[in-house]
């Protein structure tokens, strides 16, 4: 079927269902950022493969809504004759519906939308109708089967806290609130609470399923029992039972008269509707695992440091190789990404990439979440920018790092060096920040933009996201963004620090390290507790792109101190040639020859 045929077939199904339109989100029933092939309904219908977005289909028109990371990609991947392109924050879907769907009945799959997300779409005159079956599934003839990877135990030496202790703490909170049970619809919560991992997604080690946590600390897991081998059942213990997903409706019906906590932002609307129909009281509340999962315990923090030190060896090998290979030519975006992955595969405890590497040369670097394919792969040429954003999943931690490089052999243009340095200044400003407890991500986002704003520049994405512990590379509830909820930053959280600048058609700049929130040493006149960031990522910045005269003495000192730390911690694990390259790349700025990296 062509894209036009698919859209026409969907409209036929909507007419048969008696609705005037349909909402097509990116997510599947687990509402996560990453979905298995069987959940890629938006990509199948539109051709857009980004990790965030939504389509709205009406009888006579259709629109695709994406954020600033994906506007260029969406325009390239979809047919403008079929799909109107809209910026999801500047041109919200709710406003589009109010303008074009007033008086219409708009269908939706209650498994694919959280109640809170549906509430944001509500406008007078637009009626939303839950459908018993997803109409896309009726026309997607070759839809892949759901994943069937086994759930496996995550050892205590990496988790740091036994699953029974986690369940006891969460159950105690339920009892204190007078609640009988909590719905856990986020597969990350199952992974953390039960100390299990899986292979249902390519880059995030999840065993997809749902759970009910009871106030007595027992739990029921709803996934295909065939995915849970005997050794995993033994790990779960007698207080955790595994049931097929088909038993879920009956289990919710059995909660009649009970108070059930449910996160309206992270749970499919089907759950609340089913519970209310059964006579249960739905109590709004955040997923009880979300904040404890984000605040890594001491073992997880130590694991993150170890994972980053190992990852740094692969990064150093890659950067040293690139410094020699790029000026010579012959490499492409795919070959460079594969080279870095090959180095990572040699590292202890490495399991997979934490996301498909963003390997963009020249104009492709300006596509914020560019994903190179054999069709888009292009040569990395001399005298241009190259952006590589990548990460690894290790049993003891998750990494995510971006470096923007100059291919050489000559000097980078002054304007490019100035813009790179302004991005670097924002990156340093956030990394070196001390802030009082209670400060949230939206409060500090501007710090990473200040140097860019002074030059009339900006970037259209958040500054930082949370990162899991051998879990998702994008983790809530905290993030650093103007649009983020004001969740206070807390000790143990790991967040990215990744300001950027993108010049469409020419190049992209992004610099990313991961930061661990920790308690800050008290100052003599301090009136309240303060926090600070510990930088986890260990990789030198691009010397050839730093316009040193723009840096303040304090900024230069920070870079020199960071580079000295990189050299001290990473060089011992490197081969002789890489260690020699690293020593040059980490020399004090005032001594560095132009074009080192």
XYZ file of C-alpha atoms in Angstrom:
597
model
C 0.000 0.000 0.000
C 1.198 3.490 -0.803
C 0.948 6.236 1.844
C -2.133 7.559 0.067
C -3.695 4.072 0.033
C -3.086 3.687 3.765
C -4.684 7.012 4.561
C -7.679 6.205 2.347
C -8.084 2.768 3.951
C -8.021 4.304 7.421
C -10.710 6.783 6.454
C -12.822 3.869 5.257
C -12.455 2.184 8.655
C -13.394 5.408 10.452
C -16.562 5.702 8.401
C -17.481 2.122 9.334
C -16.819 2.906 13.009
C -19.108 5.927 12.836
C -16.507 8.558 13.718
C -15.330 11.616 11.798
C -11.663 11.408 12.680
C -8.977 9.543 14.586
C -5.979 10.313 16.801
C -2.759 8.457 15.990
C -0.102 8.898 18.715
C 3.501 7.735 18.475
C 3.260 5.542 21.572
C 1.954 2.048 22.180
C -0.075 0.796 25.145
C 2.921 1.229 27.462
C 3.069 4.952 26.578
C 6.845 4.891 26.360
C 9.075 6.873 24.037
C 10.374 3.749 22.343
C 8.056 1.134 20.902
C 8.518 -2.294 19.311
C 7.853 -2.690 15.583
C 4.316 -3.875 16.353
C 3.560 -0.490 17.926
C 4.878 1.730 15.118
C 1.420 2.728 13.893
C 2.328 6.380 13.307
C 5.353 5.445 11.195
C 3.361 2.892 9.221
C 0.622 5.401 8.433
C 2.651 8.554 7.771
C 6.245 7.506 7.051
C 7.532 9.645 9.949
C 9.921 7.622 12.125
C 10.724 10.096 14.925
C 10.259 9.163 18.574
C 7.610 11.808 19.364
C 4.619 13.097 17.498
C 0.925 12.605 16.756
C -1.299 12.586 13.693
C -4.922 13.624 13.422
C -6.923 12.219 10.526
C -10.231 13.747 9.387
C -12.313 12.855 6.345
C -10.927 15.688 4.252
C -7.584 16.587 5.782
C -4.856 15.234 8.038
C -2.078 16.803 10.088
C 1.159 15.579 11.643
C 2.312 17.289 14.847
C 5.983 17.119 15.885
C 8.274 19.127 18.132
C 11.309 21.180 17.188
C 13.604 18.148 17.113
C 11.691 16.630 14.240
C 10.279 19.399 12.064
C 12.923 18.926 9.371
C 12.734 15.145 9.521
C 8.937 15.121 9.340
C 8.975 17.350 6.286
C 11.432 15.003 4.580
C 9.622 11.777 5.415
C 5.976 12.647 4.735
C 3.990 13.643 1.646
C 2.867 17.289 1.946
C -0.093 16.497 -0.302
C -1.366 14.138 2.417
C -0.095 15.619 5.658
C -0.089 19.172 6.967
C 3.021 19.832 9.071
C 2.467 21.431 12.481
C 4.788 22.332 15.389
C 3.223 20.603 18.365
C 3.854 23.441 20.852
C 3.457 26.459 18.603
C 0.463 24.985 16.734
C -1.120 22.555 19.223
C -3.284 19.710 18.042
C -6.089 20.885 20.318
C -6.284 24.215 18.502
C -6.194 22.485 15.117
C -9.056 20.226 16.206
C -11.060 23.192 17.474
C -10.666 24.871 14.088
C -11.260 21.894 11.828
C -13.258 19.350 13.858
C -15.909 21.394 15.673
C -19.093 19.353 15.915
C -17.226 16.167 14.946
C -16.785 12.831 16.711
C -13.087 11.972 16.966
C -12.177 8.382 17.704
C -9.223 7.235 19.761
C -7.731 3.999 21.060
C -8.067 4.123 24.877
C -4.986 1.912 25.220
C -2.779 4.488 23.481
C -3.677 7.702 25.314
C -3.337 8.747 28.932
C -6.310 10.537 30.450
C -4.194 13.630 31.066
C -3.134 13.756 27.421
C -6.722 13.462 26.257
C -7.759 16.268 28.625
C -5.223 18.571 26.983
C -6.861 17.955 23.610
C -10.369 18.808 24.756
C -12.013 21.841 23.181
C -15.681 22.893 23.090
C -17.566 21.237 20.261
C -15.138 18.327 19.767
C -16.352 14.953 21.037
C -13.840 12.185 21.707
C -15.051 8.601 21.293
C -13.131 5.548 22.612
C -13.018 2.718 20.089
C -13.074 -0.948 21.028
C -10.434 -1.778 18.405
C -7.735 0.260 16.716
C -8.764 0.820 13.076
C -5.136 0.895 11.913
C -4.699 -2.692 13.070
C -7.540 -3.701 10.754
C -5.687 -2.451 7.666
C -2.065 -3.141 8.662
C -1.916 -6.560 7.052
C 1.741 -7.330 7.746
C 1.900 -5.886 11.245
C 4.754 -7.540 13.207
C 3.940 -9.751 16.169
C 4.441 -8.326 19.676
C 7.901 -9.003 21.135
C 8.434 -12.166 23.166
C 11.871 -11.676 24.761
C 12.229 -13.235 28.233
C 12.199 -11.232 31.435
C 15.416 -11.745 33.389
C 16.590 -10.855 36.890
C 18.699 -7.717 37.329
C 21.331 -8.686 39.930
C 21.391 -6.954 43.287
C 25.042 -5.965 42.753
C 23.783 -3.585 40.052
C 20.317 -2.720 41.416
C 21.566 -1.849 44.896
C 18.238 -2.514 46.632
C 16.260 -5.758 46.796
C 12.900 -5.883 45.052
C 11.161 -6.896 48.282
C 12.448 -3.730 49.965
C 11.243 -1.593 47.081
C 7.790 -3.181 47.161
C 7.574 -2.757 50.932
C 8.398 0.958 50.710
C 5.900 1.587 47.905
C 3.198 -0.396 49.707
C 3.791 1.531 52.918
C 3.145 4.755 51.018
C -0.116 3.306 49.683
C -1.266 2.350 53.175
C -0.361 5.765 54.544
C -2.529 7.339 51.846
C -5.425 4.967 52.547
C -5.180 3.255 49.172
C -5.607 -0.432 48.426
C -3.594 -0.799 45.235
C -1.727 1.049 42.512
C -1.730 0.457 38.764
C 1.767 0.283 37.289
C 1.413 0.857 33.561
C 4.971 2.020 32.920
C 7.230 -0.918 32.047
C 10.158 1.031 33.520
C 8.390 0.847 36.884
C 8.073 -2.926 36.607
C 11.758 -3.171 35.749
C 12.832 -1.025 38.686
C 10.376 -2.307 41.297
C 10.929 -5.992 40.570
C 14.606 -5.785 39.540
C 13.947 -7.326 36.143
C 15.055 -6.394 32.659
C 14.166 -7.687 29.203
C 14.733 -7.448 25.497
C 11.377 -6.318 24.113
C 12.878 -3.069 22.807
C 16.032 -2.673 20.773
C 17.792 -0.152 23.000
C 15.882 -0.072 26.303
C 16.099 -3.294 28.364
C 12.426 -3.713 29.208
C 10.058 -6.632 29.609
C 6.820 -4.990 28.508
C 3.878 -5.583 30.817
C 1.556 -4.125 33.437
C 1.289 -4.689 37.189
C -0.915 -4.146 40.195
C 0.878 -3.380 43.457
C -1.211 -4.145 46.532
C -1.053 -2.374 49.869
C 0.232 -5.582 51.470
C 3.313 -5.378 49.182
C 2.221 -8.238 46.962
C 2.089 -7.681 43.220
C 0.592 -9.163 40.087
C 2.421 -8.900 36.770
C 0.383 -9.033 33.572
C 2.382 -10.268 30.607
C 2.623 -13.462 28.599
C 3.680 -16.089 31.189
C 5.848 -17.646 28.501
C 8.090 -14.584 28.750
C 8.897 -15.345 32.406
C 11.194 -18.377 32.754
C 11.436 -20.438 35.936
C 14.574 -18.710 37.196
C 12.891 -15.313 36.884
C 9.808 -16.553 38.723
C 12.097 -17.747 41.510
C 13.701 -14.307 41.584
C 10.282 -12.634 41.862
C 9.348 -14.737 44.901
C 6.032 -15.972 46.255
C 4.547 -12.513 46.717
C 4.625 -11.739 42.996
C 2.424 -13.697 40.580
C 2.503 -13.632 36.788
C -0.753 -13.689 34.853
C -1.635 -13.275 31.171
C -2.764 -9.853 30.034
C -6.186 -11.318 29.297
C -6.686 -11.594 33.073
C -6.233 -7.860 33.596
C -9.850 -6.826 33.062
C -11.035 -9.371 35.618
C -8.435 -8.235 38.124
C -9.591 -4.626 37.828
C -13.211 -5.719 38.212
C -12.166 -7.388 41.455
C -11.157 -3.990 42.854
C -14.779 -2.864 43.173
C -15.134 -0.691 46.260
C -11.364 -0.245 46.560
C -9.257 2.897 46.290
C -6.783 2.486 43.443
C -3.947 4.905 42.724
C -3.407 5.671 39.072
C -1.045 8.058 37.325
C -3.251 9.888 34.825
C -0.195 11.021 32.862
C 1.406 7.596 32.468
C -1.497 5.135 32.309
C -3.735 4.297 29.339
C -7.229 5.745 29.697
C -8.598 2.195 29.447
C -7.547 1.500 33.039
C -9.430 4.371 34.649
C -12.536 3.687 32.565
C -12.474 -0.012 33.485
C -11.938 0.685 37.186
C -14.743 3.232 37.352
C -17.094 0.884 35.536
C -16.269 -1.760 38.148
C -17.100 0.584 41.016
C -13.556 1.277 42.186
C -12.420 4.716 43.297
C -9.641 6.024 41.058
C -7.203 8.130 43.085
C -4.953 10.383 40.982
C -1.301 10.159 41.959
C 2.118 9.911 40.401
C 3.478 6.458 39.692
C 4.950 5.483 43.096
C 8.113 4.143 41.434
C 8.896 7.158 39.282
C 10.700 9.455 41.723
C 12.497 6.681 43.675
C 13.688 5.270 40.344
C 15.056 8.657 39.297
C 16.998 9.161 42.545
C 19.705 6.545 42.111
C 20.938 4.756 45.222
C 24.630 4.601 46.140
C 25.214 1.370 44.211
C 23.556 2.765 41.092
C 25.575 5.970 41.356
C 28.804 4.008 41.644
C 27.709 1.913 38.666
C 27.066 5.047 36.614
C 30.575 6.301 37.325
C 32.092 2.951 36.374
C 30.032 2.684 33.188
C 31.077 6.172 32.121
C 34.757 5.478 32.772
C 34.603 2.374 30.585
C 32.556 4.165 27.941
C 35.161 6.925 27.905
C 37.782 4.481 26.649
C 35.650 3.669 23.609
C 35.015 7.387 23.064
C 38.729 8.197 23.267
C 39.550 5.457 20.767
C 36.864 6.775 18.437
C 37.928 10.417 18.716
C 41.584 9.523 18.137
C 40.619 7.426 15.116
C 38.375 10.192 13.757
C 41.087 12.836 14.115
C 43.252 10.800 11.731
C 40.576 9.354 9.462
C 38.383 12.397 8.795
C 40.959 14.567 6.969
C 41.974 11.574 4.848
C 38.420 10.994 3.610
C 36.786 7.690 2.806
C 34.486 7.555 5.850
C 30.720 7.981 5.937
C 28.132 8.688 8.630
C 27.343 4.967 8.876
C 30.969 3.820 8.937
C 31.794 6.290 11.719
C 28.800 5.213 13.841
C 29.700 1.560 13.287
C 33.303 2.239 14.315
C 32.180 3.721 17.652
C 29.774 0.832 18.242
C 32.573 -1.651 17.530
C 34.743 -0.008 20.204
C 31.856 -0.099 22.683
C 31.192 -3.777 22.017
C 34.654 -4.569 23.361
C 33.832 -3.042 26.757
C 32.915 -5.152 29.811
C 29.197 -5.252 30.735
C 28.149 -3.622 27.447
C 24.713 -4.808 26.288
C 23.571 -2.501 23.459
C 23.461 1.075 22.257
C 21.151 3.159 24.446
C 19.617 4.575 21.234
C 20.517 4.482 17.537
C 23.507 6.782 17.135
C 22.839 10.213 15.641
C 25.716 10.474 13.170
C 25.317 13.604 11.086
C 27.846 15.307 8.838
C 27.436 18.818 7.514
C 23.798 19.652 6.825
C 22.588 16.380 8.370
C 23.922 17.517 11.740
C 21.311 20.282 11.681
C 18.552 17.632 11.900
C 18.347 17.348 15.676
C 17.367 13.667 15.816
C 18.765 12.627 12.448
C 19.014 8.887 11.954
C 21.370 7.811 9.211
C 20.148 5.065 6.894
C 21.808 3.360 3.933
C 19.738 5.684 1.746
C 20.706 8.907 3.554
C 24.305 7.934 4.375
C 26.778 10.422 3.021
C 30.521 10.867 3.021
C 32.171 12.774 5.843
C 34.084 15.437 3.969
C 37.054 17.594 4.838
C 36.357 21.067 6.172
C 32.971 20.482 7.788
C 31.224 19.802 11.094
C 30.383 16.280 12.200
C 27.980 15.586 15.090
C 27.920 12.219 16.875
C 25.322 11.634 19.633
C 25.449 8.115 21.036
C 25.310 6.038 24.169
C 25.641 2.599 25.661
C 23.591 0.284 27.837
C 25.766 -1.382 30.456
C 24.591 -3.681 33.222
C 25.685 -1.038 35.731
C 24.584 2.133 33.941
C 23.392 3.981 30.861
C 25.463 6.534 28.941
C 24.593 9.321 26.488
C 27.182 11.712 25.045
C 27.386 14.134 22.142
C 30.465 15.667 20.597
C 30.652 17.992 17.605
C 33.904 17.707 15.671
C 35.743 19.555 12.928
C 36.973 17.290 10.171
C 39.927 19.457 9.191
C 42.584 19.593 7.980
C 42.417 23.405 7.968
C 41.093 25.764 10.609
C 37.345 26.013 11.209
C 35.652 29.278 10.136
C 35.519 31.976 12.806
C 31.707 32.147 12.859
C 31.521 28.403 13.467
C 34.080 28.583 16.283
C 32.170 31.422 17.892
C 28.891 29.532 17.818
C 30.462 26.337 19.112
C 32.046 28.279 21.944
C 28.740 29.887 22.895
C 27.183 26.427 23.056
C 30.136 25.323 25.195
C 29.645 28.302 27.521
C 26.037 27.305 28.110
C 27.110 23.713 28.709
C 29.710 24.850 31.261
C 27.319 27.269 32.925
C 24.920 24.460 33.748
C 27.602 21.931 34.712
C 29.209 24.339 37.200
C 25.943 25.519 38.753
C 25.226 25.425 42.505
C 21.546 25.788 43.348
C 19.264 25.529 46.404
C 17.088 22.506 47.027
C 13.684 22.972 45.440
C 14.982 24.357 42.167
C 13.560 22.547 39.137
C 14.648 22.050 35.557
C 12.642 24.957 34.057
C 14.346 27.310 36.516
C 17.848 26.599 35.182
C 17.183 26.039 31.473
C 18.028 29.647 30.605
C 21.536 29.271 32.014
C 22.433 26.952 29.154
C 21.052 29.472 26.645
C 22.478 32.726 28.004
C 25.585 32.930 25.804
C 23.534 32.039 22.722
C 20.809 34.536 23.569
C 23.402 37.299 23.857
C 24.194 36.699 20.185
C 20.548 36.400 19.132
C 20.743 32.600 18.854
C 18.780 29.727 20.426
C 17.939 26.035 20.038
C 14.515 24.432 19.718
C 14.748 21.534 22.159
C 15.141 20.998 25.875
C 18.515 21.343 27.539
C 18.462 18.115 29.499
C 16.565 14.894 30.192
C 16.743 12.318 32.939
C 18.659 9.082 32.348
C 17.939 5.673 33.875
C 20.168 3.064 35.464
C 20.396 0.351 32.794
C 16.977 1.582 31.732
C 15.724 4.265 29.381
C 18.133 6.913 28.166
C 15.190 9.330 28.548
C 13.713 9.148 32.036
C 11.325 11.336 34.038
C 10.059 12.975 36.059
C 12.691 15.741 36.009
C 14.069 17.457 32.927
C 15.733 20.748 32.049
C 13.458 22.579 29.660
C 11.250 25.638 29.501
C 8.279 23.345 28.844
C 9.031 20.851 31.619
C 6.972 20.342 34.747
C 8.701 21.999 37.724
C 9.925 18.798 39.374
C 12.633 19.735 41.906
C 16.057 18.373 41.099
C 17.114 15.915 43.792
C 20.298 14.160 44.832
C 20.843 10.966 42.867
C 19.155 12.138 39.681
C 21.140 11.851 36.446
C 20.379 14.409 33.742
C 21.906 15.412 30.449
C 23.437 18.821 29.746
C 23.123 19.330 25.984
C 22.663 22.828 24.574
C 23.097 23.229 20.842
C 22.821 25.421 17.778
C 21.566 24.354 14.355
C 21.921 26.136 11.032
C 19.579 24.315 8.616
C 21.272 23.158 5.462
C 24.771 23.713 6.859
C 25.624 22.170 10.230
C 24.547 21.314 13.752
C 26.357 21.846 17.052
C 25.530 19.993 20.263
C 27.684 19.250 23.302
C 26.347 16.732 25.821
C 27.561 15.322 29.118
C 25.583 13.496 31.788
C 25.417 15.094 35.227
C 24.712 13.515 38.618
C 22.909 15.704 41.143
C 24.618 15.635 44.536
C 24.673 17.605 47.775
C 26.979 20.628 47.661
C 29.442 21.518 50.398
C 28.020 24.155 52.710
C 29.213 27.754 52.399
C 29.881 29.915 55.491
C 26.749 32.059 55.096
C 24.519 29.382 53.575
C 20.903 29.628 54.720
C 19.520 26.449 53.137
C 20.828 23.192 51.631
C 22.367 23.477 48.181
C 22.944 20.971 45.386
C 25.434 20.772 42.536
C 26.304 18.588 39.562
C 29.003 15.952 39.227
C 29.991 15.436 35.595
C 29.915 11.737 34.691
C 30.869 11.857 31.016
C 34.605 11.823 30.283
C 35.498 12.963 26.773
C 37.487 15.977 25.544
C 35.797 18.868 23.774
C 36.659 19.767 20.165
C 39.766 21.938 20.471
C 39.599 23.041 16.833
C 36.160 24.577 17.455
C 36.885 26.492 20.671
C 37.414 30.241 20.246
C 39.386 30.579 23.456
C 39.205 34.381 23.627
C 35.442 34.168 24.197
C 35.881 32.109 27.371
C 36.180 33.787 30.732
C 39.109 32.834 32.982
C 36.720 30.749 35.099
C 35.418 28.917 32.019
C 38.928 28.217 30.776
C 39.892 26.923 34.213
C 36.840 24.624 34.274
C 37.689 23.167 30.865
C 41.345 22.662 31.844
C 40.377 20.974 35.099
C 37.857 18.745 33.308
C 40.372 17.779 30.647
C 42.968 16.959 33.296
C 40.419 14.672 34.953
C 39.576 13.023 31.629
C 43.240 12.318 30.987
C 43.873 10.965 34.485
C 40.837 8.655 34.536
C 40.695 7.499 30.925
C 44.269 7.263 29.654
C 45.210 4.274 31.887
C 42.595 2.182 30.058
C 43.736 3.189 26.566
C 46.319 1.793 24.204
C 49.529 3.786 23.772
C 48.496 5.609 20.606
C 45.091 6.623 21.984
C 46.634 7.756 25.265
C 49.088 9.955 23.358
C 46.273 11.511 21.329
C 44.270 12.029 24.521
C 47.172 13.804 26.205
C 47.283 16.330 23.357
C 43.506 16.720 23.294
C 43.443 17.343 27.056
C 46.352 19.813 27.241
C 45.533 23.171 28.841
C 43.767 25.452 26.408
C 46.524 28.040 26.391
C 48.968 25.368 25.220
C 46.790 23.537 22.711
C 47.730 23.767 19.041
C 44.877 24.680 16.721
C 43.157 21.669 15.144
C 44.045 19.051 17.765
C 40.605 17.445 17.660
